[in-house]
PDB file of C-alpha atoms in Angstrom:
ATOM      1  CA  MET A  93      36.544   4.481 -20.652  1.00 60.00           C
ATOM      2  CA  LYS A  94      35.073   5.816 -23.840  1.00 64.00           C
ATOM      3  CA  SER A  95      35.847   2.561 -25.587  1.00 65.00           C
ATOM      4  CA  LEU A  96      34.115   0.565 -22.852  1.00 60.00           C
ATOM      5  CA  LEU A  97      31.071   2.759 -23.088  1.00 61.00           C
ATOM      6  CA  LEU A  98      31.063   2.415 -26.854  1.00 58.00           C
ATOM      7  CA  LEU A  99      31.430  -1.358 -26.551  1.00 55.00           C
ATOM      8  CA  PHE A 100      28.581  -1.443 -24.031  1.00 61.00           C
ATOM      9  CA  PHE A 101      26.210   0.436 -26.374  1.00 60.00           C
ATOM     10  CA  ILE A 102      27.171  -1.761 -29.323  1.00 67.00           C
ATOM     11  CA  MET A 103      26.405  -4.886 -27.298  1.00 64.00           C
ATOM     12  CA  ILE A 104      23.050  -3.470 -26.188  1.00 67.00           C
ATOM     13  CA  PHE A 105      22.297  -2.569 -29.796  1.00 61.00           C
ATOM     14  CA  PHE A 106      22.980  -6.134 -30.995  1.00 60.00           C
ATOM     15  CA  ILE A 107      21.074  -7.663 -28.105  1.00 62.00           C
ATOM     16  CA  ALA A 108      18.114  -5.349 -28.686  1.00 60.00           C
ATOM     17  CA  CYS A 109      18.077  -6.052 -32.396  1.00 59.00           C
ATOM     18  CA  ASP A 110      16.329  -9.358 -32.640  1.00 55.00           C
ATOM     19  CA  SER A 111      17.465 -11.536 -35.487  1.00 55.00           C
ATOM     20  CA  GLY A 112      13.889 -12.678 -36.240  1.00 60.00           C
ATOM     21  CA  ARG A 113      14.086 -15.798 -34.130  1.00 67.00           C
ATOM     22  CA  THR A 114      11.359 -16.506 -31.642  1.00 68.00           C
ATOM     23  CA  PRO A 115      12.544 -16.934 -28.056  1.00 75.00           C
ATOM     24  CA  LYS A 116      12.461 -20.273 -26.299  1.00 81.00           C
ATOM     25  CA  GLY A 117       9.001 -21.240 -25.017  1.00 81.00           C
ATOM     26  CA  ILE A 118       7.200 -19.261 -27.732  1.00 87.00           C
ATOM     27  CA  ILE A 119       5.144 -21.204 -30.262  1.00 89.00           C
ATOM     28  CA  ALA A 120       6.406 -20.906 -33.847  1.00 88.00           C
ATOM     29  CA  GLU A 121       4.398 -18.726 -36.214  1.00 89.00           C
ATOM     30  CA  LYS A 122       2.945 -21.535 -38.371  1.00 92.00           C
ATOM     31  CA  GLU A 123       2.046 -23.601 -35.327  1.00 92.00           C
ATOM     32  CA  MET A 124       0.522 -20.526 -33.673  1.00 92.00           C
ATOM     33  CA  ILE A 125      -1.727 -20.022 -36.702  1.00 92.00           C
ATOM     34  CA  ASP A 126      -3.073 -23.555 -36.232  1.00 93.00           C
ATOM     35  CA  VAL A 127      -3.482 -23.017 -32.479  1.00 93.00           C
ATOM     36  CA  LEU A 128      -5.363 -19.743 -32.981  1.00 92.00           C
ATOM     37  CA  THR A 129      -7.596 -21.354 -35.612  1.00 94.00           C
ATOM     38  CA  ASP A 130      -8.509 -24.158 -33.222  1.00 93.00           C
ATOM     39  CA  VAL A 131      -9.041 -21.726 -30.337  1.00 92.00           C
ATOM     40  CA  HIS A 132     -11.362 -19.572 -32.448  1.00 91.00           C
ATOM     41  CA  LEU A 133     -13.341 -22.641 -33.511  1.00 91.00           C
ATOM     42  CA  VAL A 134     -13.799 -23.669 -29.869  1.00 90.00           C
ATOM     43  CA  ASP A 135     -14.720 -20.105 -28.904  1.00 88.00           C
ATOM     44  CA  GLY A 136     -17.321 -20.015 -31.663  1.00 86.00           C
ATOM     45  CA  TYR A 137     -18.726 -23.344 -30.513  1.00 84.00           C
ATOM     46  CA  ALA A 138     -18.821 -22.074 -26.913  1.00 84.00           C
ATOM     47  CA  SER A 139     -20.683 -18.920 -27.923  1.00 82.00           C
ATOM     48  CA  VAL A 140     -23.674 -20.870 -29.232  1.00 82.00           C
ATOM     49  CA  MET A 141     -23.953 -23.225 -26.248  1.00 79.00           C
ATOM     50  CA  TYR A 142     -25.582 -22.538 -22.896  1.00 77.00           C
ATOM     51  CA  ALA A 143     -22.973 -21.409 -20.381  1.00 71.00           C
ATOM     52  CA  ASP A 144     -23.924 -23.828 -17.607  1.00 71.00           C
ATOM     53  CA  SER A 145     -24.078 -26.974 -19.673  1.00 71.00           C
ATOM     54  CA  SER A 146     -21.048 -26.239 -21.834  1.00 73.00           C
ATOM     55  CA  ARG A 147     -18.450 -25.545 -19.158  1.00 80.00           C
ATOM     56  CA  ASN A 148     -17.099 -29.118 -19.016  1.00 83.00           C
ATOM     57  CA  ALA A 149     -17.371 -29.664 -22.771  1.00 84.00           C
ATOM     58  CA  ILE A 150     -15.473 -26.460 -23.557  1.00 86.00           C
ATOM     59  CA  ALA A 151     -12.745 -27.316 -21.031  1.00 86.00           C
ATOM     60  CA  ALA A 152     -12.357 -30.726 -22.689  1.00 89.00           C
ATOM     61  CA  LEU A 153     -12.058 -29.070 -26.114  1.00 89.00           C
ATOM     62  CA  TYR A 154      -9.340 -26.707 -24.877  1.00 90.00           C
ATOM     63  CA  MET A 155      -7.486 -29.665 -23.357  1.00 92.00           C
ATOM     64  CA  ALA A 156      -7.674 -31.391 -26.762  1.00 92.00           C
ATOM     65  CA  ILE A 157      -6.122 -28.288 -28.367  1.00 91.00           C
ATOM     66  CA  TYR A 158      -3.300 -28.295 -25.803  1.00 91.00           C
ATOM     67  CA  LYS A 159      -2.656 -31.977 -26.399  1.00 92.00           C
ATOM     68  CA  LYS A 160      -2.794 -31.628 -30.193  1.00 92.00           C
ATOM     69  CA  HIS A 161      -0.231 -28.817 -30.245  1.00 90.00           C
ATOM     70  CA  ASN A 162       1.905 -30.077 -27.317  1.00 90.00           C
ATOM     71  CA  THR A 163       1.412 -26.937 -25.239  1.00 90.00           C
ATOM     72  CA  ASP A 164      -0.678 -25.578 -22.393  1.00 89.00           C
ATOM     73  CA  SER A 165      -2.608 -22.414 -21.587  1.00 88.00           C
ATOM     74  CA  VAL A 166       0.535 -20.729 -20.226  1.00 90.00           C
ATOM     75  CA  GLY A 167       2.448 -21.436 -23.446  1.00 91.00           C
ATOM     76  CA  ILE A 168      -0.381 -20.011 -25.542  1.00 91.00           C
ATOM     77  CA  ARG A 169      -0.651 -16.943 -23.306  1.00 92.00           C
ATOM     78  CA  LYS A 170       3.123 -16.298 -23.472  1.00 93.00           C
ATOM     79  CA  SER A 171       3.067 -16.689 -27.241  1.00 91.00           C
ATOM     80  CA  LEU A 172       0.142 -14.268 -27.580  1.00 91.00           C
ATOM     81  CA  GLU A 173       1.943 -11.734 -25.389  1.00 92.00           C
ATOM     82  CA  TYR A 174       5.086 -12.086 -27.509  1.00 92.00           C
ATOM     83  CA  TYR A 175       3.232 -11.718 -30.814  1.00 90.00           C
ATOM     84  CA  SER A 176       1.232  -8.788 -29.379  1.00 90.00           C
ATOM     85  CA  ARG A 177       4.544  -6.953 -28.997  1.00 91.00           C
ATOM     86  CA  HIS A 178       5.179  -7.679 -32.708  1.00 89.00           C
ATOM     87  CA  PRO A 179       1.957  -6.434 -34.337  1.00 88.00           C
ATOM     88  CA  ASP A 180       3.167  -6.948 -37.913  1.00 91.00           C
ATOM     89  CA  GLU A 181       3.643 -10.661 -37.300  1.00 90.00           C
ATOM     90  CA  LEU A 182       0.360 -10.892 -35.401  1.00 90.00           C
ATOM     91  CA  THR A 183      -1.507  -9.184 -38.253  1.00 93.00           C
ATOM     92  CA  VAL A 184      -0.074 -11.628 -40.793  1.00 92.00           C
ATOM     93  CA  MET A 185      -0.956 -14.530 -38.500  1.00 93.00           C
ATOM     94  CA  TYR A 186      -4.544 -13.368 -38.044  1.00 92.00           C
ATOM     95  CA  GLU A 187      -4.951 -12.903 -41.795  1.00 95.00           C
ATOM     96  CA  SER A 188      -3.907 -16.546 -42.188  1.00 94.00           C
ATOM     97  CA  VAL A 189      -6.293 -17.591 -39.403  1.00 93.00           C
ATOM     98  CA  ASN A 190      -9.106 -15.681 -41.090  1.00 94.00           C
ATOM     99  CA  THR A 191      -8.322 -17.353 -44.432  1.00 95.00           C
ATOM    100  CA  LYS A 192      -8.322 -20.806 -42.815  1.00 95.00           C
ATOM    101  CA  LEU A 193     -11.627 -20.145 -41.037  1.00 92.00           C
ATOM    102  CA  LYS A 194     -13.248 -18.953 -44.267  1.00 95.00           C
ATOM    103  CA  ALA A 195     -11.977 -22.061 -46.075  1.00 94.00           C
ATOM    104  CA  LEU A 196     -13.419 -24.272 -43.321  1.00 92.00           C
ATOM    105  CA  GLU A 197     -16.737 -22.430 -43.517  1.00 93.00           C
ATOM    106  CA  LYS A 198     -16.842 -22.808 -47.312  1.00 95.00           C
ATOM    107  CA  ARG A 199     -16.077 -26.521 -47.027  1.00 95.00           C
ATOM    108  CA  GLU A 200     -18.866 -26.980 -44.469  1.00 93.00           C
ATOM    109  CA  THR A 201     -21.276 -25.000 -46.649  1.00 94.00           C
ATOM    110  CA  ASP A 202     -20.365 -27.080 -49.696  1.00 94.00           C
ATOM    111  CA  LEU A 203     -20.873 -30.289 -47.715  1.00 93.00           C
ATOM    112  CA  GLU A 204     -24.266 -29.059 -46.496  1.00 94.00           C
ATOM    113  CA  VAL A 205     -25.341 -28.111 -50.030  1.00 93.00           C
ATOM    114  CA  ALA A 206     -24.220 -31.509 -51.339  1.00 93.00           C
ATOM    115  CA  LYS A 207     -26.145 -33.218 -48.538  1.00 94.00           C
ATOM    116  CA  GLN A 208     -29.279 -31.210 -49.325  1.00 93.00           C
ATOM    117  CA  LEU A 209     -28.978 -31.975 -53.046  1.00 92.00           C
ATOM    118  CA  LYS A 210     -28.603 -35.667 -52.264  1.00 93.00           C
ATOM    119  CA  GLU A 211     -31.663 -35.592 -49.998  1.00 93.00           C
ATOM    120  CA  GLN A 212     -33.636 -33.666 -52.633  1.00 93.00           C
ATOM    121  CA  ALA A 213     -32.704 -36.219 -55.303  1.00 92.00           C
ATOM    122  CA  LYS A 214     -33.767 -39.026 -52.970  1.00 91.00           C
ATOM    123  CA  PHE A 215     -37.058 -37.245 -52.251  1.00 91.00           C
ATOM    124  CA  ASP A 216     -37.681 -36.643 -55.977  1.00 91.00           C
ATOM    125  CA  LYS A 217     -36.963 -40.281 -56.742  1.00 90.00           C
ATOM    126  CA  GLU A 218     -39.370 -41.438 -54.028  1.00 91.00           C
ATOM    127  CA  ARG A 219     -42.020 -38.992 -55.254  1.00 91.00           C
ATOM    128  CA  LYS A 220     -41.691 -40.218 -58.850  1.00 89.00           C
ATOM    129  CA  LEU A 221     -41.944 -43.790 -57.619  1.00 88.00           C
ATOM    130  CA  GLN A 222     -45.071 -42.931 -55.612  1.00 89.00           C
ATOM    131  CA  ASP A 223     -46.589 -41.123 -58.612  1.00 86.00           C
ATOM    132  CA  LEU A 224     -45.881 -44.160 -60.765  1.00 83.00           C
ATOM    133  CA  LYS A 225     -47.512 -46.429 -58.175  1.00 81.00           C
ATOM    134  CA  ASN A 226     -50.567 -44.165 -58.049  1.00 82.00           C
ATOM    135  CA  LYS A 227     -50.792 -44.123 -61.836  1.00 79.00           C
ATOM    136  CA  LEU A 228     -50.553 -47.912 -61.992  1.00 76.00           C
ATOM    137  CA  LYS A 229     -53.224 -48.153 -59.314  1.00 73.00           C
ATOM    138  CA  LEU A 230     -55.521 -45.841 -61.293  1.00 69.00           C
ATOM    139  CA  ASP A 231     -54.840 -47.829 -64.449  1.00 61.00           C
ATOM    140  CA  SER A 232     -55.693 -51.058 -62.665  1.00 61.00           C
ATOM    141  CA  VAL A 233     -58.934 -49.533 -61.337  1.00 56.00           C
ATOM    142  CA  ARG A 234     -59.804 -48.351 -64.836  1.00 59.00           C
ATOM    143  CA  ASN A 235     -59.009 -51.786 -66.268  1.00 56.00           C
ATOM    144  CA  ASP A 236     -61.184 -53.403 -63.619  1.00 53.00           C
ATOM    145  CA  SER A 237     -64.045 -51.062 -64.451  1.00 54.00           C
ATOM    146  CA  LEU A 238     -63.626 -51.802 -68.167  1.00 49.00           C
ATOM    147  CA  ASN A 239     -63.771 -55.514 -67.444  1.00 53.00           C
ATOM    148  CA  LYS A 240     -67.047 -54.930 -65.609  1.00 54.00           C
ATOM    149  CA  GLN A 241     -68.698 -53.103 -68.478  1.00 50.00           C
ATOM    150  CA  TYR A 242     -71.449 -55.688 -68.751  1.00 49.00           C
ATOM    151  CA  ILE A 243     -74.171 -55.975 -66.135  1.00 48.00           C
ATOM    152  CA  LYS A 244     -76.470 -58.896 -65.736  1.00 47.00           C
ATOM    153  CA  ILE A 245     -80.014 -57.584 -65.638  1.00 49.00           C
ATOM    154  CA  ASP A 246     -81.648 -60.926 -65.984  1.00 49.00           C
ATOM    155  CA  THR A 247     -80.094 -64.295 -65.741  1.00 47.00           C
ATOM    156  CA  PHE A 248     -80.612 -64.734 -69.468  1.00 47.00           C
ATOM    157  CA  LYS A 249     -80.056 -61.187 -70.706  1.00 50.00           C
ATOM    158  CA  VAL A 250     -76.672 -59.357 -70.587  1.00 50.00           C
ATOM    159  CA  VAL A 251     -76.714 -55.625 -71.395  1.00 50.00           C
ATOM    160  CA  PRO A 252     -73.607 -53.542 -71.848  1.00 53.00           C
ATOM    161  CA  LEU A 253     -73.153 -50.998 -69.063  1.00 53.00           C
ATOM    162  CA  LYS A 254     -72.354 -48.231 -71.524  1.00 53.00           C
ATOM    163  CA  ARG A 255     -75.641 -48.768 -73.258  1.00 56.00           C
ATOM    164  CA  LEU A 256     -77.566 -48.415 -69.959  1.00 54.00           C
ATOM    165  CA  PHE A 257     -75.649 -45.273 -69.154  1.00 59.00           C
ATOM    166  CA  LEU A 258     -76.311 -43.781 -72.597  1.00 61.00           C
ATOM    167  CA  GLN A 259     -79.987 -44.649 -72.342  1.00 66.00           C
ATOM    168  CA  ASP A 260     -80.151 -42.940 -68.980  1.00 67.00           C
ATOM    169  CA  VAL A 261     -78.379 -39.852 -70.332  1.00 68.00           C
ATOM    170  CA  TRP A 262     -80.725 -39.741 -73.317  1.00 65.00           C
ATOM    171  CA  LYS A 263     -83.781 -39.878 -71.064  1.00 73.00           C
ATOM    172  CA  ARG A 264     -82.461 -37.001 -68.962  1.00 71.00           C
ATOM    173  CA  GLU A 265     -81.773 -34.888 -72.057  1.00 75.00           C
ATOM    174  CA  LYS A 266     -85.280 -35.511 -73.358  1.00 72.00           C
ATOM    175  CA  MET A 267     -86.702 -34.400 -70.018  1.00 69.00           C
ATOM    176  CA  LYS A 268     -84.628 -31.208 -70.134  1.00 67.00           C
ATOM    177  CA  MET A 269     -85.843 -30.427 -73.640  1.00 70.00           C
ATOM    178  CA  LYS A 270     -89.443 -30.917 -72.534  1.00 68.00           C
ATOM    179  CA  LEU A 271     -88.929 -28.648 -69.535  1.00 61.00           C
ATOM    180  CA  ASP A 272     -87.211 -26.062 -71.700  1.00 62.00           C
ATOM    181  CA  SER A 273     -90.017 -26.095 -74.240  1.00 62.00           C
ATOM    182  CA  ILE A 274     -92.651 -25.778 -71.480  1.00 60.00           C
ATOM    183  CA  THR A 275     -90.738 -22.837 -70.005  1.00 61.00           C
ATOM    184  CA  LYS A 276     -90.422 -21.163 -73.405  1.00 61.00           C
ATOM    185  CA  ASP A 277     -94.144 -21.610 -74.074  1.00 63.00           C
ATOM    186  CA  SER A 278     -95.068 -20.163 -70.698  1.00 64.00           C
ATOM    187  CA  LEU A 279     -92.777 -17.178 -71.288  1.00 58.00           C
ATOM    188  CA  LYS A 280     -94.362 -16.529 -74.696  1.00 61.00           C
ATOM    189  CA  ASN A 281     -97.831 -16.684 -73.191  1.00 64.00           C
ATOM    190  CA  ALA A 282     -96.801 -14.308 -70.436  1.00 60.00           C
ATOM    191  CA  ARG A 283     -95.450 -11.767 -72.953  1.00 59.00           C
ATOM    192  CA  ILE A 284     -98.514 -11.894 -75.110  1.00 59.00           C
ATOM    193  CA  LYS A 285    -100.846 -11.060 -72.266  1.00 54.00           C
TER     194      LYS A 285
END
């Protein structure tokens, strides 16, 4: 009897000691990491959408996860329950999931930065082109005005435009000097009195 009891406890000991294999129907650890990564991505997407409008879209995304990993919601739930009873394995798995999610986020950030740099370069190129067009337009206006530097005053007499302008400026300066001298004289007379 003692030997049977001893044999019984030895068998229970070996049965209880798991050899590290996952039971049938449980998703393997590496596959479970991919499943959890996809589930967390869908959950994150669902959290930023309106609840009413996203119900069908989220269900379709979960169905795509099930199809991709050849499982269903029951298989995922059983696997989570199994790995919850083995917290060391679950911790390692979630560290891997976290690493994968951070890598995906970094890749998306890098793509967004590259897209913004490309758009900025395109904008700068267009701005330089527009500045060049404006400069050419100003140069053409200046060239046109230089070509029109002569004005016909009479049908027989052609006077350079610059000369007329300088004459006009000279007349204005002479008027200012006269006004200044009249003002100075009136101030002197006012001080003397």
